[in-house]
Amino acid sequence: MTTTATSSASATPAEETPAAGPRQPAAARELPVATPSQTWRAVWALLRPRVGLTALALLIVTAATGAGIVIAPVLGHIVDLVTEQRPASSLTWPVVLLAVLAAVQAVATAVGLALVARVSEGVLATLRERFVERALALPLERVEAAGSGDLTSRVTNDVAAVAEGAREALPALARSGLTILLTLVGLAVLDWRFLLAALLAVPIQAWTVRWYLRVAVPLYRRQRVAVGEQQQQLVDTVGGAATVRAFRLGEAHLDRVRARSQAAVDLVIAGMRLSTRFFGQLNVAEFVGLAAVLVVGFYLVRADAVTIGTTATAALYFHNLFTPINIALSLVDEAQKATASLSRLVGVAELAATTEPAAEAPGPAGRPAARPAGERAAVEVSGLRHAYVDGHDVLRDIDLRVPPGTRVALVGASGAGKTTLARLIAGVHQPADGSVSVAGPVVLVTQEVHVFAGPLADDLRLARPDADDAALLAALETVGARGWAEALPEGLATVVGEGGHRLTATQSQQLALARLVLADPPVAILDEATAEAGSAGARVLEAAAASALAGRTAVVVAHRLTQVTGADQVVLLDAGRIVERGSHADLAARGGRYAELWSAWSRARDGAAGPERRPARPPLPPGTHRPSVLSDRGSR
């Protein structure tokens, strides 16, 4: 059985958040980080299609570097000509040669770097696309457990760090490595003793890099984690600003933001101190190596083993090594940051790859699989138990059957488990025990809708990419939204969402219901999808929902009991158990808990002088947050 949950953007309400029990530690909630072997396999997979272009780029960069290496011996030859007091005319051809070498180096460097940039940008583009694709394929339960801040920091800070490494570090590292290699060869050609003198700097550099790698890798990893936790706290505080103010939790949340921010700042400062010490030790290596080359040159010239020009060439060679060596070793710093970030991106991709279900043939472009005419769907729930925290069951002993083509309404007090049951049926969560069987794709529409920035038509086509304008208008007509949609400045072409035309809460929810109509799933779940629009808007949405659900198997989490009267079956949940079930008329006449609930709601409705207001949600326990869904698709 495969279910596909497509929500307009949902979040588990407060009443379904465990009221007690310890919060999961950050380490358990964080999305995984790839191992070094997984990371390098991913890098090779990205480079494999570009091997030929990469080889050409390296060949041209090598030619440019070689031209630069030849400049030093030409300068040394000019020194010898001057010390031998040769005529000025003897300097003409060496100077011309210097000009030619400089031109070759400049042109080859430009072409080589352009090719390297083409490779790196291609790799970066593929990495971004793959990360987004895999992130959207993550089970929603896994994303909610980690928190949106973790995923947000990866898609922003970590992608930026990898991008900087691909654009700047890779070309500089390639040029520096080639310069170092060819320069060392040049020193050996001049005199092997110059090479030995230069190599005196290597032990200091090797020890410095080894020490740095041992300390830097865990430090930068902790820094990335701290930044992710900081962003998560900001998301919680800013996203729940209304609740924070209402319950006077401002100081407590500020303390949390301050603590997470200070932890991130402390790690950044520790990284800066580490970097300063790293470069200081590299400077010591440079001084030791240059001094050794000059001393060796002095004794070789004194013994007539080499000329002054050769010694000058050797000194220039080693001096010219300062820049590429420092660049290469400093790139260790950038490489560690980029590698730490890359491992976090690959970790998400690896998690998605191992958790994606074996799909039962979804339709093209993500549409639910088409069903033969007359095929109906049913929902079977057996022995269901679920807990967000071990030992604190939210649901227990749930048995429920929704016959094909019927509508079931879930009712109950806050915390009864209505939303959790709906999300288990939709496949957003996996049950701790028991089974959920849904015959066909299922679409989940919740009370919190995300309107994507762009034309209204594009937003609707998320559910059915091949739909023409006539199909879009028909879907809007079904949910009672065609009138206002056609009245927009540019109709279906009107830009909505962030930076565009702002839709009301009722219009946004009608948009989500129109997506449901376009997706045309056999099973639909509405999780309080009419609760946020206000009394007048709720009546409009109830009619829209009834039209959208016509002919489908439906599970409706009801906030307003007017939604219940049209249901084929009403299920009353209390403390995670089903305590009553039956039709509205039967339960109202039975005199049980549902009858009391219906009577109280009817008296409040009939006696209310103003619009019905939704009861305020209780505050969350300290340290918890409402998980958010980052994508409009989830699957189980």
C-alpha positions as MATLAB code, in Angstrom:
seq = 'MTTTATSSASATPAEETPAAGPRQPAAARELPVATPSQTWRAVWALLRPRVGLTALALLIVTAATGAGIVIAPVLGHIVDLVTEQRPASSLTWPVVLLAVLAAVQAVATAVGLALVARVSEGVLATLRERFVERALALPLERVEAAGSGDLTSRVTNDVAAVAEGAREALPALARSGLTILLTLVGLAVLDWRFLLAALLAVPIQAWTVRWYLRVAVPLYRRQRVAVGEQQQQLVDTVGGAATVRAFRLGEAHLDRVRARSQAAVDLVIAGMRLSTRFFGQLNVAEFVGLAAVLVVGFYLVRADAVTIGTTATAALYFHNLFTPINIALSLVDEAQKATASLSRLVGVAELAATTEPAAEAPGPAGRPAARPAGERAAVEVSGLRHAYVDGHDVLRDIDLRVPPGTRVALVGASGAGKTTLARLIAGVHQPADGSVSVAGPVVLVTQEVHVFAGPLADDLRLARPDADDAALLAALETVGARGWAEALPEGLATVVGEGGHRLTATQSQQLALARLVLADPPVAILDEATAEAGSAGARVLEAAAASALAGRTAVVVAHRLTQVTGADQVVLLDAGRIVERGSHADLAARGGRYAELWSAWSRARDGAAGPERRPARPPLPPGTHRPSVLSDRGSR';
ca = [
       0.000    0.000    0.000;
       1.260    3.421   -0.912;
      -0.319    6.688    0.086;
       0.565   10.126   -1.158;
      -0.168   13.017    1.151;
      -0.416   16.369   -0.527;
      -1.145   19.227    1.827;
      -1.640   22.866    1.166;
       0.867   23.425    3.969;
       0.178   21.907    7.304;
       1.414   21.892   10.851;
       0.549   19.661   13.750;
      -1.695   21.713   16.027;
      -0.841   22.307   19.625;
      -3.405   19.852   20.927;
      -1.593   17.020   19.162;
       1.808   17.935   20.561;
       2.710   15.722   23.508;
       1.791   17.533   26.677;
       4.389   15.782   28.737;
       7.629   13.929   28.406;
      11.185   15.034   27.639;
      12.018   16.830   24.461;
      14.227   14.919   22.087;
      17.848   16.049   22.236;
      19.129   18.061   19.310;
      21.471   15.290   18.250;
      18.542   12.891   17.893;
      16.396   15.409   16.044;
      19.020   16.736   13.636;
      18.995   15.461   10.080;
      21.956   13.155    9.399;
      25.435   14.137    8.223;
      27.113   12.014    5.544;
      30.299   10.089    6.245;
      33.499   11.086    4.376;
      33.158    8.101    2.037;
      29.544    8.999    1.239;
      30.567   12.604    0.613;
      33.374   11.758   -1.813;
      31.194    9.255   -3.653;
      28.690   12.054   -4.151;
      31.438   14.395   -5.423;
      32.668   11.795   -7.904;
      29.109   11.209   -9.100;
      28.819   14.941   -9.808;
      32.185   15.112  -11.621;
      31.854   11.935  -13.677;
      29.753   13.477  -16.484;
      32.311   16.309  -16.762;
      35.582   14.357  -16.779;
      36.615   15.461  -20.296;
      35.994   19.137  -19.655;
      37.774   18.900  -16.303;
      40.858   17.326  -17.929;
      40.982   20.050  -20.613;
      40.699   22.765  -17.978;
      43.549   21.272  -15.940;
      45.736   20.943  -19.074;
      45.332   24.622  -19.945;
      45.884   25.716  -16.343;
      49.066   23.592  -16.317;
      50.309   25.376  -19.453;
      49.658   28.748  -17.829;
      51.473   27.692  -14.676;
      54.412   26.337  -16.675;
      54.775   29.657  -18.491;
      54.945   31.388  -15.143;
      57.569   28.969  -13.844;
      59.892   29.701  -16.806;
      59.914   33.405  -15.944;
      62.195   32.854  -12.902;
      65.135   31.251  -14.806;
      64.887   33.949  -17.494;
      65.254   36.558  -14.756;
      68.181   34.605  -13.350;
      69.817   34.614  -16.793;
      69.402   38.405  -16.951;
      71.124   38.650  -13.534;
      74.058   36.661  -14.888;
      74.279   38.882  -17.970;
      74.415   41.963  -15.757;
      77.006   40.499  -13.349;
      79.169   39.524  -16.348;
      78.830   43.112  -17.633;
      77.481   42.057  -21.024;
      76.365   44.801  -23.446;
      72.815   46.106  -23.183;
      71.906   44.553  -26.550;
      72.289   41.092  -24.972;
      69.224   41.822  -22.799;
      66.852   42.346  -25.734;
      65.821   38.771  -26.396;
      65.467   37.804  -22.700;
      63.182   40.794  -22.196;
      61.137   39.870  -25.291;
      60.887   36.321  -23.987;
      59.601   37.644  -20.637;
      56.875   39.574  -22.450;
      55.848   36.514  -24.476;
      55.745   34.321  -21.364;
      53.630   36.897  -19.552;
      51.157   37.027  -22.462;
      50.936   33.234  -22.708;
      50.405   32.965  -18.973;
      47.670   35.603  -18.996;
      45.705   34.108  -21.906;
      46.049   30.500  -20.758;
      45.069   31.450  -17.202;
      41.935   33.232  -18.411;
      40.856   30.333  -20.615;
      41.705   27.700  -18.006;
      39.851   29.494  -15.208;
      36.828   29.963  -17.454;
      36.720   26.204  -18.070;
      37.226   25.460  -14.368;
      34.381   27.857  -13.549;
      32.176   26.095  -16.084;
      32.861   22.752  -14.432;
      32.365   24.059  -10.896;
      29.165   25.951  -11.725;
      27.755   22.877  -13.431;
      28.567   20.738  -10.412;
      27.074   23.357   -8.110;
      23.852   23.613  -10.136;
      23.427   19.839  -10.134;
      24.115   19.707   -6.396;
      21.468   22.329   -5.687;
      18.867   20.613   -7.856;
      19.590   17.217   -6.341;
      19.455   18.570   -2.795;
      16.107   20.296   -3.343;
      14.703   17.231   -5.102;
      15.786   14.908   -2.312;
      14.729   17.317    0.450;
      11.221   17.476   -1.012;
      11.139   13.667   -1.020;
      11.855   13.430    2.713;
       9.055   12.003    4.825;
       7.264   14.902    6.487;
       7.542   13.193    9.851;
      11.340   13.220    9.543;
      11.411   16.918    8.603;
       9.123   17.845   11.478;
      11.223   15.863   13.955;
      14.353   17.752   12.886;
      12.692   21.154   12.796;
      12.626   23.551    9.886;
      15.710   25.458   11.105;
      18.010   22.505   10.430;
      16.817   22.089    6.852;
      16.748   25.866    6.317;
      20.371   26.267    7.430;
      21.424   23.523    5.026;
      19.623   25.014    2.056;
      21.039   28.498    2.800;
      24.314   28.566    4.770;
      25.611   25.170    3.693;
      24.765   25.633    0.024;
      26.471   29.037    0.159;
      29.616   27.530    1.722;
      29.798   24.815   -0.932;
      29.164   27.401   -3.663;
      32.015   29.580   -2.414;
      34.307   26.577   -2.352;
      33.361   25.542   -5.890;
      33.720   29.039   -7.318;
      36.869   30.212   -5.555;
      38.641   27.402   -3.732;
      38.697   24.852   -6.554;
      40.354   27.082   -9.205;
      42.825   28.538   -6.690;
      43.692   25.101   -5.329;
      44.318   23.692   -8.812;
      46.626   26.562   -9.766;
      48.439   26.506   -6.429;
      49.014   22.759   -6.521;
      50.440   22.903  -10.021;
      52.657   25.891   -9.166;
      54.059   24.104   -6.107;
      54.758   20.901   -8.036;
      56.435   22.585  -11.018;
      58.459   24.925   -8.781;
      59.863   22.032   -6.786;
      60.836   20.360  -10.061;
      62.515   23.599  -11.136;
      64.519   23.768   -7.873;
      65.714   20.202   -8.402;
      66.816   21.054  -11.958;
      68.816   24.067  -10.718;
      70.565   22.029   -8.023;
      69.273   19.224   -5.822;
      70.661   21.016   -2.758;
      68.272   23.922   -3.336;
      65.409   21.432   -3.259;
      66.623   19.939    0.028;
      66.904   23.408    1.556;
      63.359   24.259    0.461;
      62.028   21.014    1.893;
      63.120   22.071    5.402;
      59.850   23.992    5.572;
      57.763   20.886    4.844;
      57.861   19.263    8.342;
      56.636   22.490    9.926;
      53.886   22.845    7.338;
      52.879   19.174    7.608;
      52.654   19.312   11.387;
      50.666   22.543   11.189;
      48.157   21.139    8.699;
      47.791   17.876   10.615;
      47.151   19.733   13.850;
      44.712   22.048   12.136;
      42.709   19.265   10.503;
      42.405   17.418   13.787;
      41.006   20.497   15.538;
      39.149   22.248   12.714;
      36.876   19.473   11.447;
      34.898   18.959   14.667;
      34.956   22.698   15.408;
      33.377   23.688   12.084;
      30.876   20.869   12.335;
      29.778   22.095   15.772;
      29.608   25.606   14.337;
      27.244   24.508   11.545;
      25.046   22.652   14.021;
      24.943   25.685   16.327;
      23.898   27.953   13.444;
      21.136   25.497   12.551;
      19.876   25.463   16.142;
      20.014   29.260   16.222;
      17.892   29.486   13.080;
      15.451   26.931   14.466;
      14.988   29.011   17.628;
      14.437   32.148   15.545;
      11.836   30.307   13.442;
      10.055   29.152   16.603;
      10.102   32.571   18.242;
       9.200   34.699   15.235;
       6.720   32.199   13.801;
       4.911   31.969   17.131;
       5.166   35.670   17.951;
       1.431   36.024   18.557;
       1.389   33.152   21.056;
       4.595   34.384   22.690;
       3.043   37.798   23.285;
      -0.319   36.385   24.356;
       1.214   34.243   27.088;
       3.943   36.729   28.020;
       6.731   34.381   27.061;
       8.846   37.099   25.477;
      11.649   37.055   28.045;
      11.907   33.274   28.025;
      12.121   33.179   24.223;
      14.627   36.026   24.160;
      16.778   34.082   26.605;
      16.659   31.064   24.316;
      17.528   33.140   21.251;
      20.339   34.815   23.175;
      21.740   31.479   24.365;
      21.641   29.888   20.891;
      23.139   33.008   19.311;
      25.925   33.190   21.899;
      26.788   29.537   21.299;
      27.076   30.199   17.557;
      29.165   33.376   18.108;
      31.524   31.584   20.523;
      32.216   28.904   17.937;
      32.809   31.501   15.195;
      35.335   33.312   17.417;
      37.026   29.999   18.230;
      37.336   29.379   14.492;
      38.933   32.796   13.937;
      41.484   32.163   16.687;
      42.287   28.792   15.213;
      42.792   30.339   11.769;
      45.117   33.054   13.146;
      47.291   30.484   14.864;
      47.318   28.350   11.708;
      48.673   31.149    9.490;
      51.203   32.234   12.107;
      52.786   28.803   12.079;
      52.856   28.775    8.282;
      54.846   32.052    8.331;
      57.492   30.366   10.486;
      57.832   27.635    7.843;
      58.320   30.252    5.121;
      61.116   32.032    6.991;
      62.929   28.777    7.708;
      62.757   27.628    4.065;
      63.877   30.936    2.511;
      66.742   31.294    4.950;
      67.899   27.757    4.103;
      67.808   28.435    0.336;
      69.838   31.643    0.714;
      72.433   29.967    2.930;
      72.822   27.070    0.493;
      73.088   29.528   -2.411;
      75.804   31.490   -0.624;
      77.997   28.412   -0.167;
      77.351   27.091   -3.688;
      78.301   30.426   -5.287;
      81.375   30.595   -3.067;
      82.352   27.109   -4.291;
      81.673   28.095   -7.920;
      79.053   25.327   -8.112;
      76.352   27.717   -9.341;
      76.175   31.287  -10.565;
      74.648   34.252   -8.794;
      71.851   34.148  -11.366;
      71.078   30.533  -10.491;
      70.958   31.394   -6.794;
      68.676   34.321   -7.594;
      66.461   31.940   -9.587;
      66.307   29.520   -6.648;
      65.450   32.337   -4.240;
      62.745   33.589   -6.616;
      61.373   30.082   -6.964;
      61.049   29.629   -3.217;
      59.771   33.150   -2.676;
      57.176   32.516   -5.372;
      56.141   29.414   -3.446;
      54.940   31.581   -0.526;
      51.756   32.601   -2.256;
      50.642   29.212   -3.696;
      51.605   27.362   -0.514;
      49.695   29.826    1.641;
      46.755   29.677   -0.748;
      46.769   25.883   -0.771;
      47.087   25.600    2.994;
      44.605   28.362    3.663;
      42.211   26.530    1.390;
      42.389   23.736    3.932;
      40.392   26.127    6.111;
      37.845   26.803    3.367;
      37.850   23.154    2.355;
      36.957   22.081    5.880;
      34.034   24.502    5.954;
      32.882   23.444    2.499;
      33.378   19.746    3.276;
      31.421   20.050    6.522;
      28.618   21.777    4.622;
      28.778   19.294    1.745;
      28.498   16.378    4.176;
      25.317   17.940    5.584;
      23.830   18.317    2.103;
      24.786   14.778    1.097;
      23.369   13.535    4.416;
      19.929   14.787    3.417;
      20.261   13.242   -0.045;
      21.357    9.900    1.412;
      18.493    9.944    3.921;
      15.972   10.673    1.174;
      17.419    7.963   -1.035;
      17.090    5.341    1.699;
      13.645    6.385    2.913;
      11.819    6.962   -0.368;
       9.099    4.332   -0.705;
       8.813    1.935   -3.539;
       6.083    3.855   -5.259;
       3.115    2.160   -6.823;
       3.361    4.087  -10.044;
       2.380    7.667   -9.350;
       1.184    9.500  -12.403;
       3.307   11.933  -14.463;
       4.783   15.013  -12.794;
       3.857   13.734   -9.342;
       0.106   13.383   -9.911;
      -1.624   10.589   -8.007;
      -1.970    7.463  -10.093;
      -4.997    7.491  -12.330;
      -7.717    5.055  -11.261;
      -9.983    3.105  -13.573;
     -13.514    4.347  -13.922;
     -15.681    3.130  -11.071;
     -12.775    2.215   -8.790;
     -13.363    3.423   -5.228;
     -11.090    3.560   -2.205;
     -11.439    2.713    1.454;
      -9.449    3.352    4.619;
      -8.679    0.538    7.058;
      -7.095    1.269   10.458;
      -6.405   -1.670   12.761;
      -4.888   -1.834   16.257;
      -3.336    1.596   15.827;
      -1.092    3.088   18.501;
       1.098    6.169   18.162;
       3.305    8.278   20.422;
       5.518   11.289   19.721;
       7.507   10.507   22.882;
       7.949    6.979   24.213;
       5.593    6.254   27.062;
       3.134    9.024   26.153;
       0.648    7.552   23.692;
      -1.373   10.029   21.663;
      -3.492    7.269   20.111;
      -4.181    3.737   21.291;
      -6.353    0.794   20.215;
      -7.761    2.592   17.175;
      -9.855    0.484   14.790;
     -11.588    2.350   12.000;
     -13.051    1.478    8.619;
     -14.123    4.097    6.116;
     -16.196    2.383    3.406;
     -15.627    3.444   -0.197;
     -17.208    6.755   -1.097;
     -18.271    7.628    2.450;
     -17.348   10.508    4.689;
     -16.171   10.182    8.293;
     -15.959   13.148   10.669;
     -13.469   13.075   13.562;
     -14.538   15.129   16.578;
     -13.274   15.547   20.105;
     -11.663   17.942   22.515;
      -8.227   19.442   22.077;
      -5.612   16.738   22.564;
      -7.978   13.914   21.698;
      -5.776   12.794   18.798;
      -7.857   13.855   15.794;
      -5.048   15.482   13.805;
      -2.599   12.705   14.645;
      -5.018   10.083   13.324;
      -5.593   12.120   10.161;
      -1.876   12.485    9.541;
      -1.280    8.775   10.126;
      -3.916    7.954    7.518;
      -2.310   10.471    5.145;
       1.096    8.847    5.611;
       2.740   11.881    7.197;
       3.572    9.792   10.283;
       4.251    6.087   10.694;
       2.301    4.311   13.457;
       4.143    2.905   16.436;
       1.925   -0.202   16.304;
      -0.919   -1.406   14.162;
      -1.591   -0.770   10.510;
      -3.091    1.822    8.186;
      -4.281    0.708    4.763;
      -5.401    3.188    2.120;
      -6.342    1.850   -1.292;
      -4.901    4.536   -3.529;
      -3.371    8.002   -3.286;
      -4.580   10.305   -0.540;
      -4.496   14.107   -0.421;
      -4.297   16.027    2.861;
      -5.578   19.602    3.093;
      -4.944   21.450    6.347;
      -5.917   24.748    7.916;
      -2.567   26.402    7.154;
      -2.188   27.106    3.447;
       0.916   28.185    1.582;
       0.300   30.304   -1.487;
       3.336   30.094   -3.748;
       4.621   33.303   -5.298;
       3.720   33.409   -8.975;
       0.729   33.350  -11.313;
      -2.453   31.891   -9.830;
      -2.562   29.378  -12.679;
       0.879   28.038  -11.771;
      -0.166   27.662   -8.145;
      -3.169   25.576   -9.198;
      -1.115   23.482  -11.624;
       0.996   22.225   -8.744;
      -1.718   19.594   -8.372;
      -2.037   18.878  -12.108;
       0.709   20.308  -14.341;
      -1.066   19.403  -17.601;
      -4.331   21.161  -16.703;
      -5.480   23.808  -19.185;
      -7.188   27.049  -18.189;
     -10.623   25.505  -18.645;
      -9.802   22.763  -16.133;
      -8.448   25.355  -13.676;
     -11.597   27.456  -13.933;
     -13.771   24.358  -13.520;
     -11.915   23.443  -10.312;
     -12.336   26.982   -9.007;
     -16.019   26.834   -9.930;
     -16.404   23.631   -7.920;
     -15.129   25.306   -4.750;
     -16.957   28.595   -5.353;
     -13.828   30.576   -6.199;
     -14.232   31.265   -9.889;
     -15.881   34.639   -9.342;
     -13.089   36.251   -7.375;
     -10.407   34.521   -9.468;
     -11.742   35.969  -12.720;
     -12.136   39.356  -11.018;
      -8.397   39.561  -10.284;
      -6.500   42.196  -12.337;
      -5.121   39.608  -14.774;
      -7.360   36.668  -13.987;
      -5.469   33.375  -13.762;
      -2.264   35.184  -14.780;
      -2.368   37.428  -11.689;
       0.709   37.027   -9.514;
      -0.294   35.934   -6.012;
       1.639   35.130   -2.872;
       4.723   36.942   -1.611;
       5.220   40.169   -3.559;
       1.955   39.740   -5.468;
      -1.789   39.986   -4.890;
      -2.579   38.958   -1.326;
      -5.359   36.400   -0.976;
      -7.655   36.362    2.020;
      -7.698   33.372    4.378;
     -10.906   32.139    2.755;
      -9.516   32.549   -0.769;
      -6.294   30.773    0.158;
      -8.218   27.814    1.534;
     -10.417   27.719   -1.575;
      -7.192   27.584   -3.589;
      -6.098   24.539   -1.568;
      -9.464   22.863   -2.133;
      -9.234   23.625   -5.863;
      -5.870   21.836   -5.879;
      -7.642   18.885   -4.293;
     -10.210   18.871   -7.087;
      -7.463   19.028   -9.742;
      -5.447   16.233   -8.113;
      -8.642   14.119   -8.066;
      -7.538   11.586   -5.426;
      -9.827    8.721   -4.391;
      -9.188    9.550   -0.714;
      -9.127   13.027    0.805;
      -8.414   14.208    4.337;
      -9.411   17.639    5.614;
      -7.703   18.625    8.851;
      -9.764   21.549   10.187;
      -9.492   23.040    6.711;
     -12.308   25.539    7.346;
     -11.307   26.626   10.832;
      -9.200   29.740   10.232;
     -11.404   31.818    7.978;
     -13.803   33.256   10.543;
     -17.498   32.472   10.845;
     -18.665   33.887    7.490;
     -15.664   32.503    5.624;
     -16.099   29.132    7.319;
     -19.623   28.789    5.921;
     -18.247   29.467    2.438;
     -15.480   26.941    2.952;
     -17.823   24.294    4.311;
     -19.788   24.471    1.079;
     -16.546   24.433   -0.928;
     -15.268   21.422    1.004;
     -18.528   19.537    0.499;
     -18.266   20.083   -3.256;
     -14.588   19.132   -3.373;
     -15.237   15.905   -1.428;
     -18.192   14.784   -3.504;
     -17.718   11.200   -4.650;
     -14.568   10.626   -2.616;
     -13.763    8.626    0.464;
     -13.130   11.371    3.021;
     -11.905   11.826    6.578;
     -12.708   15.254    8.019;
     -11.227   16.617   11.247;
     -14.126   18.832   12.304;
     -13.800   22.027   14.292;
     -17.297   23.295   13.534;
     -19.978   20.727   14.206;
     -21.916   21.928   11.158;
     -19.399   19.834    9.193;
     -20.540   16.749   11.064;
     -24.191   16.682   10.092;
     -23.440   15.695    6.499;
     -21.020   12.903    7.415;
     -21.931    9.242    6.981;
     -20.157    8.399   10.237;
     -19.082   10.462   13.230;
     -16.151    9.259   15.346;
     -15.678   10.831   18.773;
     -12.141   10.646   20.144;
     -11.214   11.187   23.767;
      -7.685   10.895   25.214;
      -6.504    8.992   22.160;
      -9.334    6.433   22.036;
     -12.527    6.094   20.062;
     -15.348    6.381   22.601;
     -18.357    6.742   20.300;
     -19.150    6.221   16.634;
     -22.240    6.320   14.482;
     -24.295    8.731   12.429;
     -24.926   12.242   13.666;
     -28.604   11.547   14.271;
     -27.963    8.304   16.167;
     -25.282    9.798   18.393;
     -27.288   12.949   19.109;
     -30.248   10.777   20.179;
     -28.150    8.355   22.214;
     -27.536   10.783   25.056;
     -23.810   10.100   25.374;
     -20.762   12.343   25.176;
     -21.423   13.364   21.597;
     -24.986   14.341   22.478;
     -23.631   16.551   25.269;
     -21.102   18.106   22.880;
     -23.772   18.741   20.230;
     -26.169   20.225   22.775;
     -23.526   22.572   24.183;
     -22.428   23.660   20.715;
     -26.040   24.267   19.629;
     -26.777   26.402   22.694;
     -23.587   28.432   22.127;
     -24.425   28.904   18.453;
     -28.017   29.917   19.080;
     -27.146   32.231   21.951;
     -24.057   33.876   20.512;
     -24.466   37.555   19.859;
     -21.367   37.756   17.665;
     -19.506   35.522   15.298;
     -18.367   32.168   16.570;
     -14.810   32.278   17.743;
     -12.396   29.442   17.827;
     -11.072   28.575   21.302;
      -7.492   29.648   21.843;
      -4.927   26.880   21.677;
      -3.168   26.053   24.917;
       0.472   27.099   25.159;
       3.123   24.557   24.299;
       5.273   23.009   27.031;
       8.614   24.823   27.492;
      11.212   23.779   24.945;
       8.731   22.417   22.394;
       7.627   23.876   19.099;
       5.003   23.269   16.491;
       6.610   21.274   13.667;
       6.181   22.788   10.243;
       5.918   21.169    6.834;
       8.280   22.674    4.242;
       6.806   21.044    1.167;
       3.367   20.578   -0.261;
       4.041   16.910   -0.806;
       4.739   14.074    1.538;
       4.612   10.364    0.942;
       4.551    7.155    2.828;
];
